[in-house]
Amino acid sequence: MFFSTRGDIVYEAAKADLTVQDVQQHVDFGKNLTLYTAVNGEYYVPEADVPLVKVVMPAGMYTIEQMQSNLFFDAGNTRYIPEKDGSKIYTDSKRSLQVDQEQNWMSYSDPAALPDGDSTPAKDALEAVEFVNNHGGWNGTYRLAATEEGRQDRKVSFQQYYGAYPSGSYPIMSNPQLQYGVIHLELQQGTVSSYERSLMYTNEDKSEKTIVELPGGELLKQRLAQIGSSLRIIELTPAYMPALAGEKLQLHPVWRVTLSDGSEHTLK
C-alpha cells in the first residue's frame, strides 16, 4: 500500500508477491531493537546492554624470510644488524626491514625510492593498496582510514575490521601490549617509502565465538561522564581489543570513546 503525501489517496500495488509474514516484518521493524539516546547531538548511548560476539581464533606469523623475499629484490644480499632494544634490522644498504619480535611488528623503509611524478590522494591510496597486495597481502577486512599530507610525503592508513551482517563489523584497536589491526604506509610522489604492519595472521574459519554484553544505560552514562569531565566526547562506537593467548588471538568487545583532542579510551 502506498499513501500520498497529503494522506487522502491510497495506491495498491497490482502485483505484490508479499506474504503475511513479510508485511508483519515491515510493520514491526525496529520494535525490538535497542533504544538509543542522543547526547549533546554528537553521539548515541544505548539504553540497554548491547550483545556482541567475542572471538578466539588460531593465529600464525609471517616469517622474516617471507617478508625479506617480498620486500627486497635480492633477499640473499641482505645483512643482519641486532639492536639494543632486541629488535632486528635487515638491510641491503638501501632498504631496511626492522622487526620487533615482542610486538610481532615490522617496519620497512625505502628512503631511496625514486618518485614517479604526479601525486594525488586517490592515486596514493590506490598505490598503497597495490603495494600491500604485492607485499604481504590483507589478513582480514580493511577500510581506508586516513590520508594525511605532509611537506614531502603522504601517510596512508588502513584500519582492520571484524564482523559481518547482521551483527555488525567493528574496528580492531591496537594497544601497548599488542600492535595489531592497522597498516601504515608513507609515499613520496606516488612511491611507497615506508611500510608498517603486524606480522600476525589469523584463521577465521576455525574461530570460536561467544556472546558477551557491552554495558549500556545508566552505568555506561556514569562512566562516560567521568571520562568526559575534562574533554568533550565526540564519538562512542563498539570496537574490538586484541589479545594473545598462546597461539590464539582473542578479540574482546569494548566501547571506543573518542575525545575532542583525538585521543581514544576503551570501556569494557
mmCIF file of C-alpha atoms in Angstrom:
data_model
loop_
_atom_site.group_PDB
_atom_site.id
_atom_site.type_symbol
_atom_site.label_atom_id
_atom_site.label_comp_id
_atom_site.label_asym_id
_atom_site.label_seq_id
_atom_site.Cartn_x
_atom_site.Cartn_y
_atom_site.Cartn_z
ATOM 1 C CA MET A 1 0.000 0.000 0.000
ATOM 2 C CA PHE A 2 1.290 3.490 -0.924
ATOM 3 C CA PHE A 3 -0.063 6.679 0.664
ATOM 4 C CA SER A 4 0.118 10.142 -0.889
ATOM 5 C CA THR A 5 1.928 12.925 0.965
ATOM 6 C CA ARG A 6 -1.446 14.503 1.815
ATOM 7 C CA GLY A 7 -2.697 11.186 3.132
ATOM 8 C CA ASP A 8 -6.039 11.254 1.322
ATOM 9 C CA ILE A 9 -5.064 8.944 -1.562
ATOM 10 C CA VAL A 10 -4.020 5.293 -1.192
ATOM 11 C CA TYR A 11 -2.498 3.227 -4.001
ATOM 12 C CA GLU A 12 -2.493 -0.557 -4.001
ATOM 13 C CA ALA A 13 0.173 -2.445 -5.939
ATOM 14 C CA ALA A 14 -1.437 -4.595 -8.621
ATOM 15 C CA LYS A 15 1.215 -7.326 -8.345
ATOM 16 C CA ALA A 16 2.881 -7.703 -4.971
ATOM 17 C CA ASP A 17 4.335 -11.091 -4.017
ATOM 18 C CA LEU A 18 4.121 -10.430 -0.268
ATOM 19 C CA THR A 19 3.192 -12.914 2.429
ATOM 20 C CA VAL A 20 1.581 -12.090 5.753
ATOM 21 C CA GLN A 21 4.977 -12.643 7.392
ATOM 22 C CA ASP A 22 6.602 -10.105 5.041
ATOM 23 C CA VAL A 23 4.052 -7.454 5.986
ATOM 24 C CA GLN A 24 4.407 -8.249 9.691
ATOM 25 C CA GLN A 25 8.212 -7.909 9.452
ATOM 26 C CA HIS A 26 7.950 -4.476 7.847
ATOM 27 C CA VAL A 27 5.325 -3.254 10.298
ATOM 28 C CA ASP A 28 7.320 -4.410 13.359
ATOM 29 C CA PHE A 29 10.727 -3.321 12.025
ATOM 30 C CA GLY A 30 12.750 -1.779 14.864
ATOM 31 C CA LYS A 31 10.185 -2.673 17.531
ATOM 32 C CA ASN A 32 12.558 -4.988 19.406
ATOM 33 C CA LEU A 33 15.804 -3.112 18.686
ATOM 34 C CA THR A 34 17.814 -1.361 21.406
ATOM 35 C CA LEU A 35 16.760 2.239 22.074
ATOM 36 C CA TYR A 36 19.438 4.950 21.916
ATOM 37 C CA THR A 37 19.627 8.427 23.429
ATOM 38 C CA ALA A 38 21.466 11.282 21.708
ATOM 39 C CA VAL A 39 23.980 13.142 23.897
ATOM 40 C CA ASN A 40 24.737 16.771 23.006
ATOM 41 C CA GLY A 41 23.795 15.997 19.432
ATOM 42 C CA GLU A 42 27.168 14.252 18.902
ATOM 43 C CA TYR A 43 26.903 10.576 19.883
ATOM 44 C CA TYR A 44 24.352 7.984 20.985
ATOM 45 C CA VAL A 45 24.201 5.928 24.184
ATOM 46 C CA PRO A 46 22.210 2.652 24.240
ATOM 47 C CA GLU A 47 19.507 2.399 26.913
ATOM 48 C CA ALA A 48 20.306 -1.291 27.493
ATOM 49 C CA ASP A 49 23.306 -3.609 27.299
ATOM 50 C CA VAL A 50 24.442 -4.394 23.751
ATOM 51 C CA PRO A 51 25.249 -8.035 22.803
ATOM 52 C CA LEU A 52 28.447 -8.510 20.786
ATOM 53 C CA VAL A 53 30.499 -11.502 19.712
ATOM 54 C CA LYS A 54 33.764 -12.336 21.471
ATOM 55 C CA VAL A 55 36.091 -14.198 19.096
ATOM 56 C CA VAL A 56 39.004 -16.575 19.601
ATOM 57 C CA MET A 57 40.834 -17.813 16.509
ATOM 58 C CA PRO A 58 44.117 -19.553 15.656
ATOM 59 C CA ALA A 59 46.973 -17.158 14.843
ATOM 60 C CA GLY A 60 50.197 -17.569 12.895
ATOM 61 C CA MET A 61 53.140 -15.349 11.956
ATOM 62 C CA TYR A 62 54.675 -14.349 8.669
ATOM 63 C CA THR A 63 58.338 -15.311 8.863
ATOM 64 C CA ILE A 64 61.182 -12.837 8.461
ATOM 65 C CA GLU A 65 62.300 -14.811 5.411
ATOM 66 C CA GLN A 66 58.868 -14.362 3.806
ATOM 67 C CA MET A 67 58.924 -10.606 4.343
ATOM 68 C CA GLN A 68 62.529 -10.365 3.109
ATOM 69 C CA SER A 69 61.621 -12.140 -0.131
ATOM 70 C CA ASN A 70 58.575 -9.870 -0.504
ATOM 71 C CA LEU A 71 60.394 -6.589 0.118
ATOM 72 C CA PHE A 72 63.953 -6.988 -1.190
ATOM 73 C CA PHE A 73 64.953 -7.532 -4.809
ATOM 74 C CA ASP A 74 67.729 -9.889 -3.669
ATOM 75 C CA ALA A 75 66.907 -11.249 -0.210
ATOM 76 C CA GLY A 76 70.174 -13.205 -0.151
ATOM 77 C CA ASN A 77 72.129 -9.971 -0.302
ATOM 78 C CA THR A 78 70.814 -8.574 2.989
ATOM 79 C CA ARG A 79 72.773 -8.386 6.240
ATOM 80 C CA TYR A 80 71.522 -8.600 9.804
ATOM 81 C CA ILE A 81 72.046 -5.871 12.426
ATOM 82 C CA PRO A 82 70.937 -6.549 16.043
ATOM 83 C CA GLU A 83 69.609 -3.554 18.001
ATOM 84 C CA LYS A 84 69.998 -2.873 21.733
ATOM 85 C CA ASP A 85 66.214 -2.908 22.248
ATOM 86 C CA GLY A 86 66.047 -6.501 20.969
ATOM 87 C CA SER A 87 64.674 -5.680 17.530
ATOM 88 C CA LYS A 88 66.353 -6.921 14.367
ATOM 89 C CA ILE A 89 67.262 -4.935 11.245
ATOM 90 C CA TYR A 90 67.822 -6.456 7.820
ATOM 91 C CA THR A 91 69.263 -4.216 5.110
ATOM 92 C CA ASP A 92 70.696 -4.345 1.597
ATOM 93 C CA SER A 93 72.421 -0.967 2.180
ATOM 94 C CA LYS A 94 69.499 0.844 0.512
ATOM 95 C CA ARG A 95 66.344 -0.541 2.087
ATOM 96 C CA SER A 96 65.832 -1.721 5.659
ATOM 97 C CA LEU A 97 63.414 -4.067 7.421
ATOM 98 C CA GLN A 98 63.129 -3.724 11.205
ATOM 99 C CA VAL A 99 61.328 -6.478 13.124
ATOM 100 C CA ASP A 100 60.086 -6.208 16.727
ATOM 101 C CA GLN A 101 59.538 -9.834 17.711
ATOM 102 C CA GLU A 102 57.891 -8.964 21.044
ATOM 103 C CA GLN A 103 55.172 -6.994 19.259
ATOM 104 C CA ASN A 104 55.314 -9.121 16.068
ATOM 105 C CA TRP A 105 55.552 -5.836 14.186
ATOM 106 C CA MET A 106 57.606 -4.905 11.114
ATOM 107 C CA SER A 107 58.738 -1.537 9.729
ATOM 108 C CA TYR A 108 60.098 -1.321 6.181
ATOM 109 C CA SER A 109 61.881 1.747 4.837
ATOM 110 C CA ASP A 110 62.991 2.595 1.307
ATOM 111 C CA PRO A 111 64.298 6.182 1.505
ATOM 112 C CA ALA A 112 65.980 5.850 -1.887
ATOM 113 C CA ALA A 113 62.664 5.208 -3.660
ATOM 114 C CA LEU A 114 62.577 7.257 -6.847
ATOM 115 C CA PRO A 115 59.491 9.486 -7.162
ATOM 116 C CA ASP A 116 57.221 8.724 -10.118
ATOM 117 C CA GLY A 117 55.824 12.233 -10.535
ATOM 118 C CA ASP A 118 52.148 13.086 -10.101
ATOM 119 C CA SER A 119 50.626 12.512 -6.672
ATOM 120 C CA THR A 120 47.018 12.878 -5.517
ATOM 121 C CA PRO A 121 45.178 11.402 -2.501
ATOM 122 C CA ALA A 122 43.281 8.990 -4.772
ATOM 123 C CA LYS A 123 46.391 7.853 -6.672
ATOM 124 C CA ASP A 124 48.378 7.415 -3.464
ATOM 125 C CA ALA A 125 45.583 5.381 -1.861
ATOM 126 C CA LEU A 126 45.441 3.072 -4.903
ATOM 127 C CA GLU A 127 49.235 2.768 -4.935
ATOM 128 C CA ALA A 128 49.181 1.861 -1.239
ATOM 129 C CA VAL A 129 46.560 -0.844 -1.878
ATOM 130 C CA GLU A 130 48.632 -2.261 -4.737
ATOM 131 C CA PHE A 131 51.780 -2.251 -2.595
ATOM 132 C CA VAL A 132 50.067 -4.212 0.206
ATOM 133 C CA ASN A 133 48.635 -6.634 -2.383
ATOM 134 C CA ASN A 134 52.187 -7.437 -3.522
ATOM 135 C CA HIS A 135 53.950 -7.316 -0.137
ATOM 136 C CA GLY A 136 52.163 -9.385 2.480
ATOM 137 C CA GLY A 137 48.527 -9.051 1.452
ATOM 138 C CA TRP A 138 45.481 -8.394 3.627
ATOM 139 C CA ASN A 139 44.997 -10.633 6.670
ATOM 140 C CA GLY A 140 41.310 -9.693 7.020
ATOM 141 C CA THR A 141 38.880 -6.922 6.084
ATOM 142 C CA TYR A 142 40.302 -3.385 5.956
ATOM 143 C CA ARG A 143 38.974 0.135 5.389
ATOM 144 C CA LEU A 144 40.922 3.171 4.225
ATOM 145 C CA ALA A 145 41.150 5.111 7.477
ATOM 146 C CA ALA A 146 43.152 8.241 6.648
ATOM 147 C CA THR A 147 45.357 10.029 4.132
ATOM 148 C CA GLU A 148 47.451 12.818 5.644
ATOM 149 C CA GLU A 149 49.650 15.040 3.516
ATOM 150 C CA GLY A 150 52.977 16.324 4.825
ATOM 151 C CA ARG A 151 55.503 18.632 3.203
ATOM 152 C CA GLN A 152 57.172 15.918 1.146
ATOM 153 C CA ASP A 153 55.097 12.802 1.719
ATOM 154 C CA ARG A 154 51.623 11.421 2.268
ATOM 155 C CA LYS A 155 50.638 8.996 5.035
ATOM 156 C CA VAL A 156 48.015 6.359 4.254
ATOM 157 C CA SER A 157 46.466 4.135 6.943
ATOM 158 C CA PHE A 158 44.156 1.121 6.696
ATOM 159 C CA GLN A 159 42.036 0.018 9.679
ATOM 160 C CA GLN A 160 41.132 -3.642 10.117
ATOM 161 C CA TYR A 161 37.538 -4.622 10.953
ATOM 162 C CA TYR A 162 35.945 -7.820 12.209
ATOM 163 C CA GLY A 163 32.356 -8.965 11.868
ATOM 164 C CA ALA A 164 29.626 -9.107 9.265
ATOM 165 C CA TYR A 165 25.905 -8.610 8.771
ATOM 166 C CA PRO A 166 23.658 -8.762 10.781
ATOM 167 C CA SER A 167 25.762 -8.395 13.952
ATOM 168 C CA GLY A 168 27.866 -5.570 12.502
ATOM 169 C CA SER A 169 31.521 -5.001 11.614
ATOM 170 C CA TYR A 170 33.716 -3.115 14.106
ATOM 171 C CA PRO A 171 37.326 -1.828 14.142
ATOM 172 C CA ILE A 172 40.164 -3.734 15.805
ATOM 173 C CA MET A 173 42.174 -1.392 18.032
ATOM 174 C CA SER A 174 45.895 -1.571 18.782
ATOM 175 C CA ASN A 175 47.126 -1.382 22.360
ATOM 176 C CA PRO A 176 50.554 -1.020 24.050
ATOM 177 C CA GLN A 177 50.706 -4.784 24.684
ATOM 178 C CA LEU A 178 49.836 -5.796 21.124
ATOM 179 C CA GLN A 179 50.145 -3.751 17.942
ATOM 180 C CA TYR A 180 47.585 -5.144 15.539
ATOM 181 C CA GLY A 181 44.715 -4.111 13.294
ATOM 182 C CA VAL A 182 46.304 -1.306 11.268
ATOM 183 C CA ILE A 183 48.618 -0.916 8.271
ATOM 184 C CA HIS A 184 50.603 2.317 7.795
ATOM 185 C CA LEU A 185 52.335 3.479 4.618
ATOM 186 C CA GLU A 186 54.160 6.649 3.582
ATOM 187 C CA LEU A 187 54.502 7.699 -0.044
ATOM 188 C CA GLN A 188 56.758 10.233 -1.734
ATOM 189 C CA GLN A 189 55.423 11.456 -5.062
ATOM 190 C CA GLY A 190 53.394 8.282 -5.514
ATOM 191 C CA THR A 191 56.105 5.815 -4.432
ATOM 192 C CA VAL A 192 55.979 3.889 -1.134
ATOM 193 C CA SER A 193 58.905 4.843 1.104
ATOM 194 C CA SER A 194 57.697 3.359 4.420
ATOM 195 C CA TYR A 195 55.513 0.350 5.318
ATOM 196 C CA GLU A 196 54.442 -0.831 8.803
ATOM 197 C CA ARG A 197 52.201 -3.729 9.760
ATOM 198 C CA SER A 198 51.723 -6.685 12.082
ATOM 199 C CA LEU A 199 53.339 -9.986 11.142
ATOM 200 C CA MET A 200 50.341 -11.859 12.564
ATOM 201 C CA TYR A 201 47.581 -13.502 10.551
ATOM 202 C CA THR A 202 44.525 -15.470 11.701
ATOM 203 C CA ASN A 203 42.313 -18.334 10.551
ATOM 204 C CA GLU A 204 38.737 -17.037 10.821
ATOM 205 C CA ASP A 205 37.314 -20.329 9.520
ATOM 206 C CA LYS A 206 38.296 -22.010 12.814
ATOM 207 C CA SER A 207 37.147 -19.221 15.139
ATOM 208 C CA GLU A 208 35.282 -19.795 18.406
ATOM 209 C CA LYS A 209 32.517 -17.283 19.173
ATOM 210 C CA THR A 210 30.620 -16.433 22.342
ATOM 211 C CA ILE A 211 28.090 -13.666 23.044
ATOM 212 C CA VAL A 212 29.043 -11.065 25.669
ATOM 213 C CA GLU A 213 27.268 -7.894 26.813
ATOM 214 C CA LEU A 214 28.680 -4.397 26.497
ATOM 215 C CA PRO A 215 27.235 -2.222 29.290
ATOM 216 C CA GLY A 216 24.613 0.377 28.412
ATOM 217 C CA GLY A 217 22.067 2.519 30.201
ATOM 218 C CA GLU A 218 22.864 4.469 33.357
ATOM 219 C CA LEU A 219 26.059 2.541 34.130
ATOM 220 C CA LEU A 220 27.564 3.495 30.770
ATOM 221 C CA LYS A 221 26.393 7.113 31.121
ATOM 222 C CA GLN A 222 28.108 7.407 34.513
ATOM 223 C CA ARG A 223 31.382 6.013 33.200
ATOM 224 C CA LEU A 224 31.241 8.319 30.168
ATOM 225 C CA ALA A 225 30.652 11.299 32.450
ATOM 226 C CA GLN A 226 33.902 10.502 34.277
ATOM 227 C CA ILE A 227 35.878 10.285 31.018
ATOM 228 C CA GLY A 228 34.279 13.401 29.534
ATOM 229 C CA SER A 229 34.776 15.628 32.583
ATOM 230 C CA SER A 230 37.768 17.444 31.056
ATOM 231 C CA LEU A 231 37.365 16.945 27.292
ATOM 232 C CA ARG A 232 34.237 16.641 25.145
ATOM 233 C CA ILE A 233 33.229 13.187 23.910
ATOM 234 C CA ILE A 234 32.577 13.273 20.171
ATOM 235 C CA GLU A 235 32.089 9.581 19.354
ATOM 236 C CA LEU A 236 31.083 6.315 21.017
ATOM 237 C CA THR A 237 31.330 3.113 18.979
ATOM 238 C CA PRO A 238 31.772 -0.620 19.614
ATOM 239 C CA ALA A 239 35.242 -1.964 18.816
ATOM 240 C CA TYR A 240 37.470 -4.983 19.412
ATOM 241 C CA MET A 241 40.563 -5.093 21.621
ATOM 242 C CA PRO A 242 43.043 -7.835 20.587
ATOM 243 C CA ALA A 243 44.970 -10.044 22.986
ATOM 244 C CA LEU A 244 47.234 -13.067 22.531
ATOM 245 C CA ALA A 245 46.607 -16.305 24.404
ATOM 246 C CA GLY A 246 49.231 -18.840 23.380
ATOM 247 C CA GLU A 247 48.830 -19.424 19.664
ATOM 248 C CA LYS A 248 45.373 -17.849 19.513
ATOM 249 C CA LEU A 249 44.176 -14.277 19.019
ATOM 250 C CA GLN A 250 41.297 -13.068 21.164
ATOM 251 C CA LEU A 251 39.062 -10.172 20.131
ATOM 252 C CA HIS A 252 37.297 -8.653 23.151
ATOM 253 C CA PRO A 253 34.337 -6.274 22.547
ATOM 254 C CA VAL A 254 34.840 -2.814 24.084
ATOM 255 C CA TRP A 255 33.387 0.683 23.792
ATOM 256 C CA ARG A 256 35.729 3.037 21.942
ATOM 257 C CA VAL A 257 35.398 6.581 23.274
ATOM 258 C CA THR A 258 36.861 9.344 21.090
ATOM 259 C CA LEU A 259 37.539 12.737 22.710
ATOM 260 C CA SER A 260 37.687 16.183 21.112
ATOM 261 C CA ASP A 261 41.513 16.181 21.083
ATOM 262 C CA GLY A 262 41.562 12.948 19.031
ATOM 263 C CA SER A 263 42.583 10.686 21.932
ATOM 264 C CA GLU A 264 40.759 7.394 22.487
ATOM 265 C CA HIS A 265 39.710 5.448 25.578
ATOM 266 C CA THR A 266 38.161 1.990 25.956
ATOM 267 C CA LEU A 267 35.410 0.765 28.277
ATOM 268 C CA LYS A 268 34.518 -2.894 28.833
#
